Amino acid sequence: MSPLTQQETIDKLIPIAYFTPSSLKVFPNQEDFATKSSDYCIKKIMNNTKSSNQVQRRFIGKFALKTCFFAAKTLLFTIVLLNHGITEVKAAPQALRPDIKIRNIINTLSVSPSVRIAKDPRNNILYYLKQNGDIYQVNLATSTSTPVYNSSNHNLAETEGMAIGPDGTIYLVGNADVGNDQTKAIIVKGVINSSTGQRIWSILAKSAGYPKSKTAYDHRFNGVVVSPDGNFIYVNSGSRTDHGEIQSAGGLYPNTREVGLTACIIRLPSNGTNLFLANNRATLKTAGYIFAEGTRNTFDMAFAPNGDLFGTENGPDRDMSEELNWLRLGGNYGFPWRIGGTDNPQQYPNYNPATDRLLNPIFGAVTKGYYRNDPTFPVRPTGNLIEPIPNFGPDADNYRDPVDGKVKDASVLGQSVSSFTSHRSPLGLVFDTKGVMSQEFNKDGFMLSWTKGDPTGDTIPGPFKDAGQDLLHLKLTKVGTTNYKLNATRIVQGFSNPIDAEIIGNKIYVLEYGGNQGIWEISIPTK
């Protein structure tokens, strides 16, 4: 799914208790929306929600007017990251098999939402990141946390990505608004001084300003991962559109769809200093900064034990599958022409949205008319577009049939989907890189899904006939040299908008954005 803009987020989302990441799925979009007055915010955020009075009471009670200004930013961040979802306070998550154990390490609820969790590979110390730039160190033995860095150290007021390299360097990804409804990315690193032991913060790279769409789909820069050798970082820059449609920001940027800095994955040398990222795709390619393109919003990436890089992919408001991709240098992953293993019909001159059975009016891009007959849609590039990894089930593999509009289970029919049920908002990808887990899980992948689903139908803006907000076991099998296939199995359910994960040995640490923003330790059987 995708991010909503401030205005669209306000008019469309369905927040409960507090706001969700739906394009983190929730939160990455803090636009001018954050500048609205608190009265306007409280009044409008609950617009279009039947239980608006109840929601407002919960919102006010929860935050005790800790300013709607910040809540608005939080909502937008959530939205940009992922794009639809409902946040509610829940009970503890539940394992779906008896040999998986769960314990709560700590609850991180504060004025700013928790958005990332990462370990220092040198000593396995965990850290979590708040959206406002606060970084906390976790003591697993005592179930406590201590603030260690904040915006006064690294100079980022809004952060959406964090990773730690093999030498202990912390990398942060942030965004800042500039004039004329533009945004820019700022990537910083905190390197440990070997003489003093102090962390020295500096700018690794900064982008040019580029136009926001002022919709829910301003995903901006977010996910980051460090190569196993520590020489490069890979940073996701999400799309500014839902599916490649024109988004002119109210006429400020006529006929503008994606731009040079959006819908791509950027690779940067970790030893870089003050690198400049131009808003020009050709310039970025010449500089060697474009690793992959045609990615809508790869909110999370991770390296498998064999060194292959994988990325989760947020789909659009149309009922198209969410993706898991094997990311390779120079690859084009299809957006906006191929999404979830299916052609985007808007590229064809005879497209009629009125007969499109994959358009559901509970989603903003549909109700706002962003799916339309579009004669000027860009021509599909030549060459092969890389397909997502097919999922053969048994879980997270539902799809809506474009012919009859019915929701079906692919594996029950002996089919696959590319790669997950629509609107799951996949993220929190980790691998058993150390190979310490039992044979069933050994060196496999695990992935979270952000959005709450409807286990029996399709009544809410989330995965249909699919629960969501869970932990999946991913059994990946390489198919020749061109792709993988996977089998997805639910092993834990009942998280509250899980947003990121880290792995230490046989234990997966899940960070929630919703509820009490808990950190949960999931113990997987060992050899």
Coordinates of C-alpha atoms in Angstrom, one line a residue:
M1 CA 0.0 0.0 0.0
S2 CA 1.2 3.5 -0.1
P3 CA 1.4 6.7 1.9
L4 CA -1.3 9.2 2.2
T5 CA -0.6 12.9 2.1
Q6 CA -1.4 15.1 4.9
Q7 CA -4.7 16.2 3.5
E8 CA -5.6 12.8 2.1
T9 CA -4.4 11.0 5.1
I10 CA -6.7 13.2 7.2
D11 CA -9.7 12.6 5.0
K12 CA -9.1 8.9 4.5
L13 CA -7.3 6.9 7.2
I14 CA -9.1 5.1 10.0
P15 CA -7.0 5.7 13.0
I16 CA -8.0 4.1 16.3
A17 CA -6.3 4.7 19.7
Y18 CA -3.5 6.3 17.7
F19 CA -2.2 6.4 14.2
T20 CA -0.9 3.6 12.2
P21 CA 1.8 3.1 9.7
S22 CA 0.1 2.0 6.7
S23 CA 2.5 3.2 4.2
L24 CA 4.8 2.5 7.0
K25 CA 1.9 2.2 6.0
V26 CA 1.6 4.6 8.6
F27 CA 3.9 7.2 9.2
P28 CA 6.3 8.3 6.8
N29 CA 4.6 11.2 5.5
Q30 CA 4.9 14.3 7.5
E31 CA 4.0 17.0 5.2
D32 CA 2.6 20.4 5.5
F33 CA -0.1 18.5 7.3
A34 CA 2.0 18.8 10.3
T35 CA 1.6 22.5 10.2
K36 CA -2.1 22.5 10.5
S37 CA -3.6 23.8 13.8
S38 CA -4.5 21.3 16.5
D39 CA -8.2 22.2 16.3
Y40 CA -8.3 21.6 12.6
C41 CA -6.3 18.3 13.0
I42 CA -8.6 16.9 15.7
K43 CA -11.6 17.8 13.7
K44 CA -10.4 16.5 10.3
I45 CA -8.4 13.4 11.1
M46 CA -11.5 11.6 12.2
N47 CA -13.4 12.7 9.1
N48 CA -15.1 9.8 7.2
T49 CA -15.0 7.6 10.3
K50 CA -18.3 6.4 11.6
S51 CA -17.1 6.3 15.2
S52 CA -15.3 9.7 15.0
N53 CA -16.5 10.9 18.4
Q54 CA -15.2 7.8 20.0
V55 CA -11.9 8.0 18.2
Q56 CA -11.4 11.6 19.1
R57 CA -12.0 10.8 22.8
R58 CA -9.5 8.0 22.6
F59 CA -7.0 10.2 20.8
I60 CA -7.3 13.0 23.3
G61 CA -7.2 10.7 26.2
K62 CA -4.2 8.8 25.0
F63 CA -2.1 11.8 24.1
A64 CA -3.7 14.3 26.5
L65 CA -3.3 16.9 23.9
K66 CA 0.4 16.1 23.5
T67 CA -0.3 18.3 20.6
C68 CA -2.2 17.2 17.5
F69 CA 0.7 18.8 15.6
F70 CA 2.9 15.8 16.5
A71 CA 0.1 13.3 16.1
A72 CA -0.4 14.6 12.6
K73 CA 3.2 14.1 11.7
T74 CA 3.1 10.6 13.2
L75 CA 0.0 9.8 11.2
L76 CA 1.7 10.9 8.0
F77 CA 4.8 9.0 8.7
T78 CA 2.8 6.0 9.2
I79 CA 0.9 6.5 6.0
V80 CA 3.8 7.1 3.9
L81 CA 5.6 4.0 5.0
L82 CA 2.9 1.7 4.2
N83 CA -0.5 2.9 3.4
H84 CA -3.4 1.4 5.1
G85 CA -4.1 -0.1 8.4
I86 CA -5.7 0.3 11.8
T87 CA -3.9 0.7 15.0
E88 CA -5.4 -0.5 18.2
V89 CA -4.2 -1.6 21.6
K90 CA -4.0 -5.4 21.7
A91 CA -3.2 -8.2 24.0
A92 CA 0.1 -10.0 23.7
P93 CA 0.9 -11.8 20.4
Q94 CA 0.3 -15.5 20.3
A95 CA 2.5 -18.3 18.9
L96 CA 0.8 -20.6 16.4
R97 CA 2.9 -23.6 17.4
P98 CA 4.0 -24.8 20.9
D99 CA 7.7 -24.8 20.4
I100 CA 7.8 -21.0 19.7
K101 CA 8.1 -18.9 22.9
I102 CA 7.2 -15.2 23.3
R103 CA 8.1 -12.7 25.9
N104 CA 7.7 -9.0 26.2
I105 CA 11.1 -7.2 26.6
I106 CA 9.9 -3.7 27.0
N107 CA 7.2 -1.2 26.0
T108 CA 8.5 1.8 24.2
L109 CA 5.4 4.0 24.1
S110 CA 6.2 7.7 24.3
V111 CA 5.4 11.0 22.6
S112 CA 7.2 9.9 19.4
P113 CA 6.5 6.5 17.8
S114 CA 9.1 3.7 17.5
V115 CA 10.0 3.0 13.9
R116 CA 13.2 0.9 13.7
I117 CA 15.1 -1.7 15.7
A118 CA 18.7 -2.8 14.9
K119 CA 21.6 -4.6 16.6
D120 CA 25.3 -3.7 16.8
P121 CA 26.9 -6.8 15.1
R122 CA 30.0 -6.5 17.3
N123 CA 28.2 -7.2 20.6
N124 CA 24.5 -7.9 19.7
I125 CA 23.3 -4.9 21.7
L126 CA 19.9 -3.8 20.5
Y127 CA 18.9 -0.2 19.7
Y128 CA 15.5 1.2 18.7
L129 CA 14.8 4.4 16.9
K130 CA 12.0 6.9 17.4
Q131 CA 10.6 9.0 14.6
N132 CA 11.9 12.2 16.2
G133 CA 15.4 10.8 16.0
D134 CA 15.8 9.6 19.6
I135 CA 17.9 6.4 19.8
Y136 CA 17.6 4.0 22.8
Q137 CA 19.9 1.2 23.9
V138 CA 18.1 -1.9 25.2
N139 CA 19.3 -4.1 28.1
L140 CA 17.8 -7.5 27.4
A141 CA 18.7 -8.9 30.8
T142 CA 16.9 -6.2 32.8
S143 CA 14.2 -5.3 30.2
T144 CA 15.1 -1.7 30.4
S145 CA 16.2 0.9 27.8
T146 CA 18.4 4.0 28.0
P147 CA 18.4 7.0 25.7
V148 CA 21.8 7.4 24.0
Y149 CA 21.5 9.8 21.1
N150 CA 19.0 12.3 19.8
S151 CA 18.6 15.0 17.2
S152 CA 21.1 17.3 19.0
N153 CA 23.7 14.7 18.1
H154 CA 22.9 13.7 14.5
N155 CA 20.8 16.8 13.5
L156 CA 17.9 14.9 12.1
A157 CA 14.5 16.0 13.3
E158 CA 12.6 13.2 11.5
T159 CA 14.0 9.7 10.9
E160 CA 12.6 6.7 9.1
G161 CA 15.6 4.3 8.7
M162 CA 18.4 2.9 10.9
A163 CA 21.0 0.3 10.3
I164 CA 24.3 -0.6 12.1
G165 CA 27.4 -1.7 10.1
P166 CA 29.8 -4.5 11.1
D167 CA 32.2 -1.9 12.7
G168 CA 29.4 -0.4 14.8
T169 CA 28.7 2.6 12.6
I170 CA 25.1 3.8 12.9
Y171 CA 23.4 4.9 9.7
L172 CA 20.2 7.0 9.9
V173 CA 17.9 8.0 7.0
G174 CA 15.8 11.2 7.4
N175 CA 13.7 13.6 5.4
A176 CA 13.2 17.3 5.6
D177 CA 10.7 19.6 3.9
V178 CA 12.0 22.4 1.7
G179 CA 10.1 25.3 0.0
N180 CA 7.5 24.9 -2.8
D181 CA 6.2 21.6 -1.4
Q182 CA 9.4 19.8 -1.9
T183 CA 11.3 17.3 0.3
K184 CA 14.9 16.1 0.5
A185 CA 16.7 13.2 2.0
I186 CA 19.5 13.4 4.5
I187 CA 21.6 10.3 5.4
V188 CA 24.0 10.5 8.3
K189 CA 26.4 8.2 9.9
G190 CA 27.8 8.0 13.5
V191 CA 31.3 6.6 13.4
I192 CA 33.0 5.5 16.6
N193 CA 36.3 7.3 17.3
S194 CA 38.8 4.6 18.1
S195 CA 40.8 6.9 20.4
T196 CA 38.0 8.3 22.5
G197 CA 35.3 5.8 22.0
Q198 CA 32.9 8.6 21.2
R199 CA 30.6 8.6 18.2
I200 CA 31.2 11.3 15.6
W201 CA 28.2 12.1 13.5
S202 CA 28.5 13.5 9.9
I203 CA 26.5 13.7 6.7
L204 CA 27.1 10.8 4.3
A205 CA 24.7 12.1 1.6
K206 CA 22.1 14.6 1.0
S207 CA 19.6 14.8 -1.9
A208 CA 18.4 17.7 -4.0
G209 CA 14.9 18.9 -3.2
Y210 CA 12.2 17.1 -5.2
P211 CA 8.5 17.6 -5.5
K212 CA 6.1 15.9 -3.1
S213 CA 2.7 14.8 -4.5
K214 CA 0.9 16.1 -1.4
T215 CA -1.0 12.8 -1.3
A216 CA -0.8 9.7 0.8
Y217 CA 1.8 8.3 -1.5
D218 CA 4.8 10.4 -0.6
H219 CA 6.9 7.5 0.7
R220 CA 10.2 9.4 0.6
F221 CA 13.5 7.9 1.8
N222 CA 13.1 5.2 4.5
G223 CA 14.7 1.7 4.7
V224 CA 18.4 1.2 4.9
V225 CA 20.7 -1.9 5.1
V226 CA 24.5 -2.3 5.3
S227 CA 26.3 -4.8 3.1
P228 CA 27.9 -7.7 5.0
D229 CA 31.4 -6.3 4.3
G230 CA 30.4 -2.9 5.5
N231 CA 31.5 -1.2 2.3
F232 CA 28.0 0.0 1.0
I233 CA 24.6 1.0 2.3
Y234 CA 21.4 0.5 0.4
V235 CA 18.7 3.1 0.8
N236 CA 15.1 2.9 -0.4
S237 CA 13.4 5.9 -1.9
G238 CA 9.7 5.2 -2.3
S239 CA 7.4 6.4 -5.0
R240 CA 5.4 9.7 -4.9
T241 CA 2.4 8.2 -6.6
D242 CA 0.1 5.2 -6.0
H243 CA 0.6 3.6 -9.4
G244 CA 2.4 6.0 -11.7
E245 CA -0.5 8.5 -12.1
I246 CA 0.0 12.2 -12.5
Q247 CA 0.3 13.9 -9.2
S248 CA 0.8 17.7 -9.7
A249 CA 0.6 18.8 -6.1
G250 CA -2.4 20.9 -6.8
G251 CA -1.0 22.2 -10.1
L252 CA 2.4 23.2 -8.7
Y253 CA 4.1 20.5 -10.8
P254 CA 2.1 19.9 -13.9
N255 CA 2.1 16.4 -15.5
T256 CA 4.5 15.1 -12.9
R257 CA 4.6 11.4 -12.1
E258 CA 7.7 9.8 -10.6
V259 CA 10.9 11.9 -10.7
G260 CA 14.6 11.0 -10.7
L261 CA 14.9 10.4 -7.0
T262 CA 11.8 8.3 -6.4
A263 CA 10.9 4.7 -6.8
C264 CA 14.4 3.3 -6.7
I265 CA 17.1 1.8 -4.4
I266 CA 20.2 3.8 -4.0
R267 CA 23.6 2.3 -3.2
L268 CA 26.2 4.5 -1.5
P269 CA 29.8 3.9 -0.3
S270 CA 29.8 3.8 3.5
N271 CA 32.9 5.9 3.6
G272 CA 31.3 8.7 1.6
T273 CA 31.1 12.3 2.9
N274 CA 28.6 14.9 1.8
L275 CA 27.6 13.1 -1.3
F276 CA 25.0 14.8 -3.4
L277 CA 22.1 13.0 -4.9
A278 CA 20.7 15.0 -7.9
N279 CA 17.0 14.7 -8.8
N280 CA 18.0 13.3 -12.2
R281 CA 18.0 9.5 -12.9
A282 CA 20.7 9.7 -15.6
T283 CA 23.0 11.7 -13.3
L284 CA 22.5 9.2 -10.5
K285 CA 23.2 6.3 -12.8
T286 CA 26.4 7.9 -14.1
A287 CA 27.6 8.4 -10.5
G288 CA 26.9 4.7 -9.8
Y289 CA 24.2 5.5 -7.2
I290 CA 21.3 3.6 -8.7
F291 CA 21.3 0.0 -7.6
A292 CA 17.8 -0.9 -8.7
E293 CA 14.7 0.8 -10.0
G294 CA 11.0 0.1 -10.6
T295 CA 10.5 -0.4 -6.9
R296 CA 7.4 1.2 -5.4
N297 CA 8.3 1.3 -1.8
T298 CA 10.8 -1.3 -0.5
F299 CA 10.4 -0.4 3.1
D300 CA 12.7 -3.1 4.4
M301 CA 15.7 -5.0 3.0
A302 CA 17.9 -7.8 4.3
F303 CA 20.8 -10.0 3.2
A304 CA 20.3 -13.7 3.2
P305 CA 23.1 -16.1 4.4
N306 CA 24.3 -16.6 0.9
G307 CA 24.8 -12.8 0.4
D308 CA 21.7 -12.3 -1.8
L309 CA 19.8 -9.1 -1.1
F310 CA 16.0 -9.2 -0.7
G311 CA 13.4 -6.4 -0.3
T312 CA 9.8 -6.3 0.7
E313 CA 7.5 -4.2 -1.5
N314 CA 4.4 -2.2 -0.7
G315 CA 1.7 -2.4 -3.3
P316 CA -0.9 0.2 -4.4
D317 CA -4.5 0.8 -3.5
R318 CA -5.6 -1.5 -6.3
D319 CA -5.9 -5.1 -5.2
M320 CA -2.5 -6.2 -6.5
S321 CA -0.2 -8.5 -4.7
E322 CA 2.5 -7.2 -2.3
E323 CA 6.0 -8.3 -3.3
L324 CA 9.2 -9.9 -2.1
N325 CA 12.0 -9.3 -4.6
W326 CA 15.5 -10.6 -5.0
L327 CA 17.3 -7.3 -5.6
R328 CA 20.2 -7.2 -8.0
L329 CA 22.4 -4.5 -9.5
G330 CA 20.8 -2.8 -12.5
G331 CA 17.5 -4.6 -12.1
N332 CA 14.2 -3.0 -13.0
Y333 CA 11.3 -4.4 -10.9
G334 CA 8.5 -3.1 -13.0
F335 CA 6.8 -0.2 -11.2
P336 CA 4.6 1.4 -12.4
W337 CA 4.1 -1.0 -15.4
R338 CA 4.2 -4.3 -13.5
I339 CA 3.0 -4.5 -9.9
G340 CA 2.6 -7.7 -8.0
G341 CA 3.2 -9.8 -11.0
T342 CA 0.4 -8.1 -13.0
D343 CA 0.3 -5.4 -15.6
N344 CA -0.9 -2.0 -14.4
P345 CA -4.0 -1.5 -16.7
Q346 CA -3.7 2.3 -16.7
Q347 CA -0.9 2.0 -19.2
Y348 CA -3.3 0.8 -21.9
P349 CA -5.4 3.2 -23.9
N350 CA -8.6 1.2 -23.6
Y351 CA -8.6 1.1 -19.8
N352 CA -12.0 1.6 -18.2
P353 CA -11.8 1.8 -14.3
A354 CA -15.6 1.3 -14.1
T355 CA -15.2 -2.3 -15.2
D356 CA -12.0 -3.0 -13.1
R357 CA -12.9 -5.6 -10.5
L358 CA -9.7 -4.9 -8.6
L359 CA -10.7 -1.4 -7.6
N360 CA -12.2 -1.2 -4.1
P361 CA -13.8 2.1 -3.0
I362 CA -12.5 1.7 0.6
F363 CA -9.1 2.9 -0.7
G364 CA -8.3 6.5 -1.3
A365 CA -6.7 6.3 -4.8
V366 CA -9.9 4.7 -6.0
T367 CA -12.4 7.2 -4.5
K368 CA -10.2 10.1 -5.6
G369 CA -10.2 9.0 -9.2
Y370 CA -6.5 8.3 -9.5
Y371 CA -7.4 5.2 -11.6
R372 CA -8.4 6.6 -14.9
N373 CA -8.1 6.4 -18.6
D374 CA -4.7 7.9 -19.1
P375 CA -3.5 8.3 -22.7
T376 CA -0.2 9.9 -21.7
F377 CA 0.9 7.1 -19.4
P378 CA 4.7 6.6 -20.0
V379 CA 5.8 3.9 -22.4
R380 CA 6.9 0.7 -20.9
P381 CA 10.7 0.4 -21.0
T382 CA 12.4 -2.2 -23.2
G383 CA 14.1 -5.2 -21.7
N384 CA 13.0 -7.6 -19.1
L385 CA 11.2 -6.4 -16.0
I386 CA 12.1 -8.6 -13.0
E387 CA 9.1 -10.5 -11.5
P388 CA 8.4 -10.9 -7.8
I389 CA 9.1 -14.1 -6.0
P390 CA 6.1 -16.5 -6.3
N391 CA 4.6 -17.7 -3.0
F392 CA 3.1 -21.2 -3.0
G393 CA 1.5 -20.9 0.4
P394 CA 0.1 -22.2 2.5
D395 CA -0.4 -18.7 4.0
A396 CA -0.5 -15.0 2.9
D397 CA -1.4 -16.1 -0.6
N398 CA -4.9 -14.8 -1.3
Y399 CA -5.8 -12.8 -4.3
R400 CA -8.9 -11.2 -5.9
D401 CA -9.8 -12.8 -9.2
P402 CA -9.9 -9.9 -11.9
V403 CA -12.6 -11.8 -13.8
D404 CA -15.3 -12.5 -11.2
G405 CA -14.0 -10.2 -8.3
K406 CA -14.0 -13.1 -5.8
V407 CA -11.2 -13.6 -3.2
K408 CA -9.4 -16.9 -3.7
D409 CA -6.7 -18.9 -2.0
A410 CA -3.9 -19.6 -4.5
S411 CA -2.3 -22.6 -2.9
V412 CA -5.7 -24.3 -2.4
L413 CA -6.1 -24.0 -6.2
G414 CA -2.5 -25.2 -6.8
Q415 CA -1.4 -21.7 -7.9
S416 CA 1.0 -19.1 -6.5
V417 CA 0.8 -15.3 -6.0
S418 CA 3.5 -12.7 -6.5
S419 CA 4.3 -12.7 -3.5
F420 CA 1.7 -11.9 -0.7
T421 CA -2.0 -11.1 -0.2
S422 CA -2.8 -7.5 -1.3
H423 CA -2.5 -4.8 1.3
R424 CA -0.4 -6.8 3.8
S425 CA 2.3 -4.2 3.9
P426 CA 5.3 -6.5 4.3
L427 CA 8.3 -5.4 6.3
G428 CA 10.6 -6.5 9.1
L429 CA 12.5 -8.9 7.0
V430 CA 15.3 -10.9 8.8
F431 CA 17.3 -14.1 8.1
D432 CA 18.9 -16.8 10.2
T433 CA 22.3 -15.8 8.8
K434 CA 24.2 -17.7 11.6
G435 CA 22.4 -21.0 10.8
V436 CA 21.6 -21.7 14.5
M437 CA 17.9 -22.6 14.1
S438 CA 16.5 -26.1 13.8
Q439 CA 16.4 -27.8 10.5
E440 CA 12.9 -26.6 9.7
F441 CA 13.9 -23.0 10.0
N442 CA 17.7 -23.2 9.4
K443 CA 19.0 -20.2 7.3
D444 CA 15.5 -19.2 6.4
G445 CA 13.8 -15.8 6.3
F446 CA 11.1 -14.3 8.5
M447 CA 8.9 -11.3 7.7
L448 CA 6.3 -9.2 9.4
S449 CA 3.1 -7.8 8.0
W450 CA 2.0 -4.4 9.2
T451 CA -1.7 -4.2 8.3
K452 CA -4.6 -5.7 10.2
G453 CA -6.7 -7.9 7.9
D454 CA -10.1 -9.4 7.8
P455 CA -9.7 -13.2 8.4
T456 CA -13.1 -14.0 6.9
G457 CA -13.9 -11.3 4.3
D458 CA -12.8 -8.0 2.8
T459 CA -14.5 -5.4 4.9
I460 CA -11.6 -3.3 6.0
P461 CA -8.6 -1.7 4.2
G462 CA -6.2 -4.6 4.7
P463 CA -5.5 -8.1 3.4
F464 CA -8.6 -10.0 2.5
K465 CA -9.5 -13.3 4.2
D466 CA -6.1 -12.9 5.8
A467 CA -5.4 -11.8 9.4
G468 CA -2.2 -9.8 8.9
Q469 CA -0.1 -8.2 11.8
D470 CA 1.8 -11.4 12.0
L471 CA 5.2 -13.1 11.6
L472 CA 5.7 -15.3 8.6
H473 CA 8.3 -18.0 8.1
L474 CA 9.7 -17.8 4.6
K475 CA 11.2 -21.0 3.1
L476 CA 13.1 -19.7 0.0
T477 CA 14.3 -21.9 -2.7
K478 CA 16.5 -20.7 -5.6
V479 CA 15.2 -21.5 -9.1
G480 CA 18.1 -21.6 -11.4
T481 CA 19.9 -18.3 -11.6
T482 CA 16.9 -16.1 -12.3
N483 CA 14.7 -16.1 -9.2
Y484 CA 13.5 -17.8 -6.1
K485 CA 10.2 -19.4 -5.0
L486 CA 8.9 -19.3 -1.5
N487 CA 6.5 -21.0 0.9
A488 CA 5.0 -18.7 3.6
T489 CA 3.7 -20.0 6.9
R490 CA 2.2 -17.9 9.8
I491 CA 4.0 -18.7 13.1
V492 CA 3.0 -15.8 15.3
Q493 CA -0.2 -13.7 15.2
G494 CA -1.7 -10.7 17.1
F495 CA 0.9 -8.0 17.0
S496 CA -0.1 -4.4 17.0
N497 CA 1.2 -2.9 13.7
P498 CA 4.6 -4.6 13.9
I499 CA 7.0 -2.3 12.0
D500 CA 10.5 -3.8 12.2
A501 CA 12.5 -6.8 13.4
E502 CA 16.0 -7.8 14.3
I503 CA 17.5 -11.2 14.9
I504 CA 20.1 -12.4 17.4
G505 CA 20.8 -16.1 17.3
N506 CA 17.5 -18.0 17.4
K507 CA 15.6 -15.0 18.8
I508 CA 13.7 -12.5 16.6
Y509 CA 12.9 -9.2 18.2
V510 CA 9.8 -7.6 16.9
L511 CA 9.1 -3.8 17.3
E512 CA 5.5 -2.6 17.3
Y513 CA 4.3 0.8 16.1
G514 CA 0.8 0.3 17.6
G515 CA -0.5 -0.5 21.1
N516 CA 2.2 0.0 23.7
Q517 CA 4.9 -0.1 21.0
G518 CA 6.3 -3.3 22.5
I519 CA 9.5 -5.1 21.8
W520 CA 8.7 -8.8 21.7
E521 CA 11.3 -11.7 21.8
I522 CA 10.3 -14.6 19.6
S523 CA 12.4 -17.7 20.4
I524 CA 12.6 -20.1 17.5
P525 CA 13.7 -23.8 18.0
T526 CA 17.4 -24.4 17.7
K527 CA 19.3 -27.3 16.2

